[in-house]
């Protein structure tokens, strides 16, 4: 059994030495007379196959959607003083649209409406997909 382990270790060392020798040959100093010029690649072109087609495979994946009506920054001390009846004033006007978020990323804007005694949001703008 020990002989097999030693043979295997010896074979691995031989392979490593061969790899090192091959690598050192590749890294030999460049021939001073060799002509050096920049590589040329064919121009890459973007293909428009439709943004919807690749997403179809994810159609059954669930995503959490939330609606953000506003934000506020406060100190931890101010936050610790919040209690029942406290009012937190947000940074948005009543007439401003709310942000519709998917997994924390803004995907649309809308206005708050009420349907059957429940809050809802009517989408007024869908965010662009180009990152702007």
Coordinates of N, CA and C in Angstrom, one line a residue:
X1 N 0.8 -1.2 0.0 CA 0.0 0.0 0.0 C 0.9 1.3 0.0
X2 N 1.9 1.3 0.8 CA 2.8 2.4 0.9 C 3.5 2.7 -0.4
X3 N 3.8 1.5 -1.1 CA 4.5 1.6 -2.4 C 3.6 2.3 -3.4
X4 N 2.3 2.0 -3.4 CA 1.3 2.7 -4.3 C 1.3 4.2 -4.0
X5 N 1.3 4.6 -2.8 CA 1.2 6.0 -2.4 C 2.5 6.7 -2.9
X6 N 3.6 6.1 -2.7 CA 4.9 6.6 -3.1 C 4.9 6.8 -4.6
X7 N 4.5 5.7 -5.4 CA 4.4 5.8 -6.8 C 3.5 6.9 -7.3
X8 N 2.4 7.0 -6.7 CA 1.4 8.1 -7.1 C 2.1 9.5 -6.9
X9 N 2.7 9.6 -5.7 CA 3.3 10.9 -5.4 C 4.4 11.2 -6.4
X10 N 5.2 10.2 -6.7 CA 6.3 10.4 -7.6 C 5.8 10.7 -9.0
X11 N 4.7 10.1 -9.4 CA 4.2 10.4 -10.8 C 3.6 11.8 -10.8
X12 N 3.0 12.3 -9.7 CA 2.5 13.7 -9.7 C 3.6 14.7 -9.7
X13 N 4.7 14.4 -9.0 CA 5.9 15.2 -9.0 C 6.5 15.3 -10.4
X14 N 6.6 14.2 -11.1 CA 7.1 14.2 -12.5 C 6.2 15.0 -13.4
X15 N 4.9 14.9 -13.3 CA 3.9 15.7 -14.1 C 4.1 17.2 -13.8
X16 N 4.3 17.5 -12.6 CA 4.4 18.9 -12.2 C 5.7 19.5 -12.7
X17 N 6.8 18.7 -12.7 CA 8.1 19.1 -13.3 C 8.0 19.3 -14.8
X18 N 7.3 18.4 -15.5 CA 7.1 18.6 -16.9 C 6.3 19.8 -17.2
X19 N 5.3 20.1 -16.4 CA 4.5 21.3 -16.6 C 5.3 22.5 -16.4
X20 N 6.2 22.5 -15.4 CA 7.0 23.7 -15.1 C 8.0 23.9 -16.3
X21 N 8.6 22.8 -16.8 CA 9.5 22.9 -17.9 C 8.8 23.5 -19.1
X22 N 7.6 23.0 -19.4 CA 6.8 23.6 -20.5 C 6.5 25.0 -20.3
X23 N 6.2 25.4 -19.1 CA 5.8 26.8 -18.9 C 7.1 27.7 -19.0
X24 N 8.2 27.2 -18.5 CA 9.4 28.0 -18.6 C 9.9 28.2 -20.1
X25 N 9.5 27.2 -20.9 CA 9.9 27.4 -22.4 C 9.0 28.4 -23.0
X26 N 7.7 28.5 -22.6 CA 6.8 29.5 -23.1 C 7.2 30.9 -22.7
X27 N 7.8 31.0 -21.5 CA 8.1 32.3 -20.9 C 9.6 32.7 -21.3
X28 N 10.2 32.1 -22.2 CA 11.5 32.4 -22.6 C 11.5 33.8 -23.1
X29 N 12.7 34.5 -23.0 CA 12.8 35.9 -23.5 C 12.4 36.0 -25.0
X30 N 11.7 37.1 -25.3 CA 11.2 37.4 -26.7 C 12.4 37.6 -27.6
X31 N 12.2 37.1 -28.8 CA 13.2 37.2 -29.9 C 13.2 38.7 -30.3
X32 N 14.3 39.4 -30.2 CA 14.5 40.8 -30.5 C 14.0 41.1 -31.9
X33 N 14.2 40.1 -32.9 CA 13.8 40.4 -34.3 C 12.3 40.1 -34.6
X34 N 11.6 39.6 -33.6 CA 10.2 39.3 -33.8 C 9.4 40.6 -34.0
X35 N 8.5 40.6 -35.0 CA 7.6 41.8 -35.2 C 6.4 41.7 -34.3
X36 N 6.2 42.8 -33.6 CA 5.1 42.9 -32.6 C 4.1 43.9 -33.1
X37 N 2.8 43.5 -33.1 CA 1.8 44.4 -33.6 C 0.5 44.1 -32.8
X38 N -0.4 45.0 -32.7 CA -1.6 44.8 -31.9 C -2.5 43.8 -32.6
X39 N -3.2 43.0 -31.7 CA -4.1 42.0 -32.2 C -5.3 42.7 -32.8
X40 N -5.9 42.1 -33.9 CA -7.1 42.6 -34.5 C -8.2 41.6 -34.4
X41 N -9.4 42.1 -33.9 CA -10.5 41.2 -33.7 C -11.7 41.7 -34.6
X42 N -12.5 40.8 -35.1 CA -13.7 41.3 -35.8 C -14.6 42.1 -34.9
X43 N -15.3 43.1 -35.5 CA -16.1 44.0 -34.7 C -17.3 43.2 -34.1
X44 N -17.5 43.3 -32.8 CA -18.6 42.6 -32.2 C -19.9 43.4 -32.4
X45 N -21.0 42.7 -32.7 CA -22.2 43.4 -32.9 C -23.3 42.8 -31.9
X46 N -24.0 43.7 -31.3 CA -25.1 43.3 -30.4 C -26.2 42.8 -31.2
X47 N -26.7 41.7 -30.7 CA -27.9 41.1 -31.3 C -29.2 41.4 -30.5
X48 N -30.2 41.9 -31.2 CA -31.4 42.2 -30.5 C -32.4 41.0 -30.8
X49 N -32.5 40.1 -29.8 CA -33.4 39.0 -30.0 C -34.7 39.2 -29.2
X50 N -34.8 40.4 -28.7 CA -36.0 40.7 -27.9 C -35.7 40.4 -26.4
X51 N -36.0 41.4 -25.6 CA -35.7 41.3 -24.2 C -36.6 40.3 -23.5
X52 N -37.7 40.0 -24.0 CA -38.7 39.1 -23.3 C -38.3 37.7 -23.4
X53 N -37.8 37.2 -24.6 CA -37.6 35.8 -24.8 C -36.7 35.2 -23.8
X54 N -35.5 35.7 -23.4 CA -34.7 35.1 -22.4 C -35.3 35.0 -21.0
X55 N -36.2 36.0 -20.7 CA -36.8 36.0 -19.4 C -38.0 35.0 -19.2
X56 N -38.5 34.4 -20.3 CA -39.6 33.5 -20.3 C -39.2 32.3 -19.4
X57 N -38.0 31.9 -19.3 CA -37.6 30.7 -18.5 C -37.8 31.0 -17.0
X58 N -37.8 32.3 -16.6 CA -38.0 32.7 -15.2 C -39.4 33.1 -14.8
X59 N -40.3 32.8 -15.7 CA -41.7 33.3 -15.5 C -42.3 32.8 -14.2
X60 N -41.9 31.6 -13.7 CA -42.5 31.1 -12.5 C -41.8 31.5 -11.2
X61 N -40.7 32.2 -11.3 CA -39.9 32.6 -10.1 C -40.6 33.7 -9.4
X62 N -40.8 33.6 -8.1 CA -41.5 34.6 -7.3 C -40.6 35.7 -6.9
X63 N -41.1 36.9 -7.0 CA -40.3 38.1 -6.6 C -41.1 38.9 -5.6
X64 N -40.5 39.5 -4.6 CA -41.3 40.3 -3.6 C -41.4 41.7 -4.2
X65 N -42.6 42.2 -4.3 CA -42.9 43.5 -4.7 C -43.3 44.4 -3.5
X66 N -42.7 45.5 -3.4 CA -43.1 46.4 -2.3 C -43.3 47.8 -2.8
X67 N -44.0 48.6 -2.1 CA -44.3 50.0 -2.5 C -43.7 50.9 -1.4
X68 N -42.9 51.9 -1.9 CA -42.2 52.8 -1.0 C -42.9 54.2 -1.1
X69 N -43.5 54.6 0.0 CA -44.2 55.9 0.0 C -43.3 57.1 0.3
X70 N -42.1 56.8 0.9 CA -41.2 57.8 1.2 C -40.1 57.3 2.1
X71 N -39.1 58.2 2.4 CA -38.0 57.8 3.2 C -37.7 59.0 4.2
X72 N -37.0 58.6 5.2 CA -36.5 59.6 6.2 C -35.2 59.1 6.8
X73 N -34.3 60.0 7.1 CA -33.0 59.6 7.8 C -33.1 60.2 9.2
X74 N -32.8 59.3 10.2 CA -32.8 59.8 11.5 C -31.7 59.1 12.3
X75 N -31.4 59.7 13.4 CA -30.3 59.1 14.2 C -30.9 57.9 15.0
X76 N -30.0 57.0 15.5 CA -30.5 55.9 16.3 C -31.2 56.4 17.5
X77 N -30.7 57.5 18.1 CA -31.4 58.1 19.3 C -32.8 58.5 19.0
X78 N -33.0 59.1 17.8 CA -34.4 59.5 17.4 C -35.2 58.3 17.2
X79 N -34.6 57.3 16.6 CA -35.4 56.1 16.3 C -35.8 55.4 17.6
X80 N -34.9 55.4 18.6 CA -35.2 54.7 19.9 C -36.3 55.5 20.6
X81 N -36.5 56.8 20.3 CA -37.6 57.5 21.0 C -38.9 57.4 20.4
X82 N -39.0 56.7 19.2 CA -40.3 56.4 18.6 C -41.1 55.5 19.4
X83 N -42.4 55.9 19.5 CA -43.3 55.0 20.3 C -44.7 55.1 19.7
X84 N -45.6 54.5 20.3 CA -47.0 54.5 19.8 C -47.5 55.9 19.8
X85 N -48.0 56.3 18.6 CA -48.5 57.7 18.5 C -47.5 58.6 17.8
X86 N -46.2 58.2 17.7 CA -45.2 59.0 17.1 C -45.6 59.2 15.6
X87 N -45.2 60.3 15.1 CA -45.4 60.6 13.6 C -44.1 60.7 13.0
X88 N -43.9 60.0 11.9 CA -42.6 60.1 11.1 C -42.9 60.8 9.8
X89 N -42.3 61.9 9.6 CA -42.6 62.7 8.4 C -41.6 62.2 7.3
X90 N -42.2 61.9 6.2 CA -41.4 61.4 5.1 C -41.0 62.5 4.1
X91 N -40.1 62.1 3.1 CA -39.6 63.1 2.2 C -40.4 63.4 1.0
X92 N -41.6 62.8 0.8 CA -42.4 63.0 -0.4 C -43.6 63.8 -0.1
X93 N -44.0 64.6 -1.1 CA -45.2 65.3 -1.1 C -46.4 64.3 -1.3
X94 N -47.6 64.7 -0.8 CA -48.7 63.8 -1.0 C -49.0 63.5 -2.5
X95 N -48.8 64.5 -3.3 CA -49.1 64.4 -4.8 C -48.0 63.6 -5.5
X96 N -46.8 63.4 -4.9 CA -45.8 62.7 -5.7 C -46.1 61.2 -5.8
X97 N -45.6 60.6 -6.9 CA -45.8 59.2 -7.1 C -45.0 58.3 -6.1
X98 N -45.5 57.1 -5.8 CA -44.8 56.2 -5.0 C -43.9 55.3 -5.8
X99 N -42.9 54.7 -5.2 CA -42.0 53.8 -5.9 C -42.4 52.4 -5.8
X100 N -42.5 51.7 -6.9 CA -42.8 50.2 -6.8 C -41.4 49.5 -7.0
X101 N -41.1 48.7 -6.0 CA -39.8 48.0 -5.9 C -40.0 46.5 -6.1
X102 N -39.0 45.9 -6.8 CA -38.9 44.4 -6.9 C -37.5 44.0 -6.3
X103 N -37.6 43.3 -5.2 CA -36.4 42.9 -4.5 C -35.5 44.1 -4.2
X104 N -36.1 45.3 -3.8 CA -35.3 46.5 -3.5 C -34.9 47.3 -4.6
X105 N -35.3 47.0 -5.9 CA -34.9 47.8 -7.1 C -36.2 48.4 -7.6
X106 N -36.1 49.7 -7.9 CA -37.2 50.5 -8.4 C -37.5 50.0 -9.8
X107 N -38.8 49.5 -10.0 CA -39.2 49.0 -11.3 C -40.3 49.9 -12.0
X108 N -41.0 50.7 -11.1 CA -42.0 51.5 -11.6 C -42.4 52.6 -10.6
X109 N -43.3 53.5 -11.0 CA -43.9 54.5 -10.1 C -45.4 54.4 -10.3
X110 N -46.1 54.9 -9.3 CA -47.5 54.9 -9.4 C -48.2 55.8 -8.3
X111 N -49.5 55.7 -8.4 CA -50.3 56.5 -7.4 C -51.1 55.5 -6.5
X112 N -51.2 55.9 -5.2 CA -51.9 55.0 -4.3 C -53.4 55.2 -4.5
X113 N -54.1 54.1 -4.6 CA -55.6 54.0 -4.8 C -56.1 53.0 -3.7
X114 N -57.4 53.0 -3.6 CA -58.1 52.1 -2.7 C -59.1 51.2 -3.5
X115 N -58.9 49.9 -3.3 CA -59.8 49.0 -3.9 C -60.4 48.0 -2.9
X116 N -61.7 48.0 -2.7 CA -62.3 47.1 -1.7 C -61.7 47.2 -0.3
X117 N -61.5 48.5 0.1 CA -60.9 48.7 1.5 C -59.5 48.3 1.6
X118 N -58.8 48.1 0.5 CA -57.4 47.8 0.5 C -56.6 48.8 -0.3
X119 N -55.3 49.0 0.1 CA -54.5 49.9 -0.7 C -54.1 49.2 -1.9
X120 N -53.9 49.9 -3.0 CA -53.4 49.4 -4.3 C -52.6 50.5 -4.9
X121 N -51.9 50.2 -6.0 CA -51.1 51.2 -6.7 C -51.4 51.1 -8.2
X122 N -51.8 52.2 -8.8 CA -52.0 52.3 -10.2 C -50.6 52.7 -10.8
X123 N -50.1 51.9 -11.7 CA -48.8 52.2 -12.3 C -48.9 53.4 -13.3
X124 N -48.1 54.4 -13.1 CA -48.1 55.6 -14.0 C -46.9 55.6 -14.8
X125 N -45.8 54.9 -14.4 CA -44.5 54.9 -15.2 C -43.8 53.6 -14.9
X126 N -43.3 53.0 -16.0 CA -42.4 51.8 -15.8 C -41.0 52.3 -16.0
X127 N -40.1 51.9 -15.1 CA -38.7 52.3 -15.1 C -38.0 51.7 -16.4
X128 N -37.1 52.5 -16.9 CA -36.4 52.0 -18.1 C -35.4 50.9 -17.7
X129 N -35.2 50.0 -18.6 CA -34.3 48.8 -18.4 C -32.8 49.1 -18.7
X130 N -32.5 50.4 -19.1 CA -31.1 50.7 -19.5 C -30.4 51.3 -18.3
X131 N -30.9 51.2 -17.1 CA -30.2 51.7 -15.9 C -30.4 53.1 -15.6
X132 N -31.1 53.9 -16.5 CA -31.3 55.3 -16.2 C -32.7 55.6 -15.6

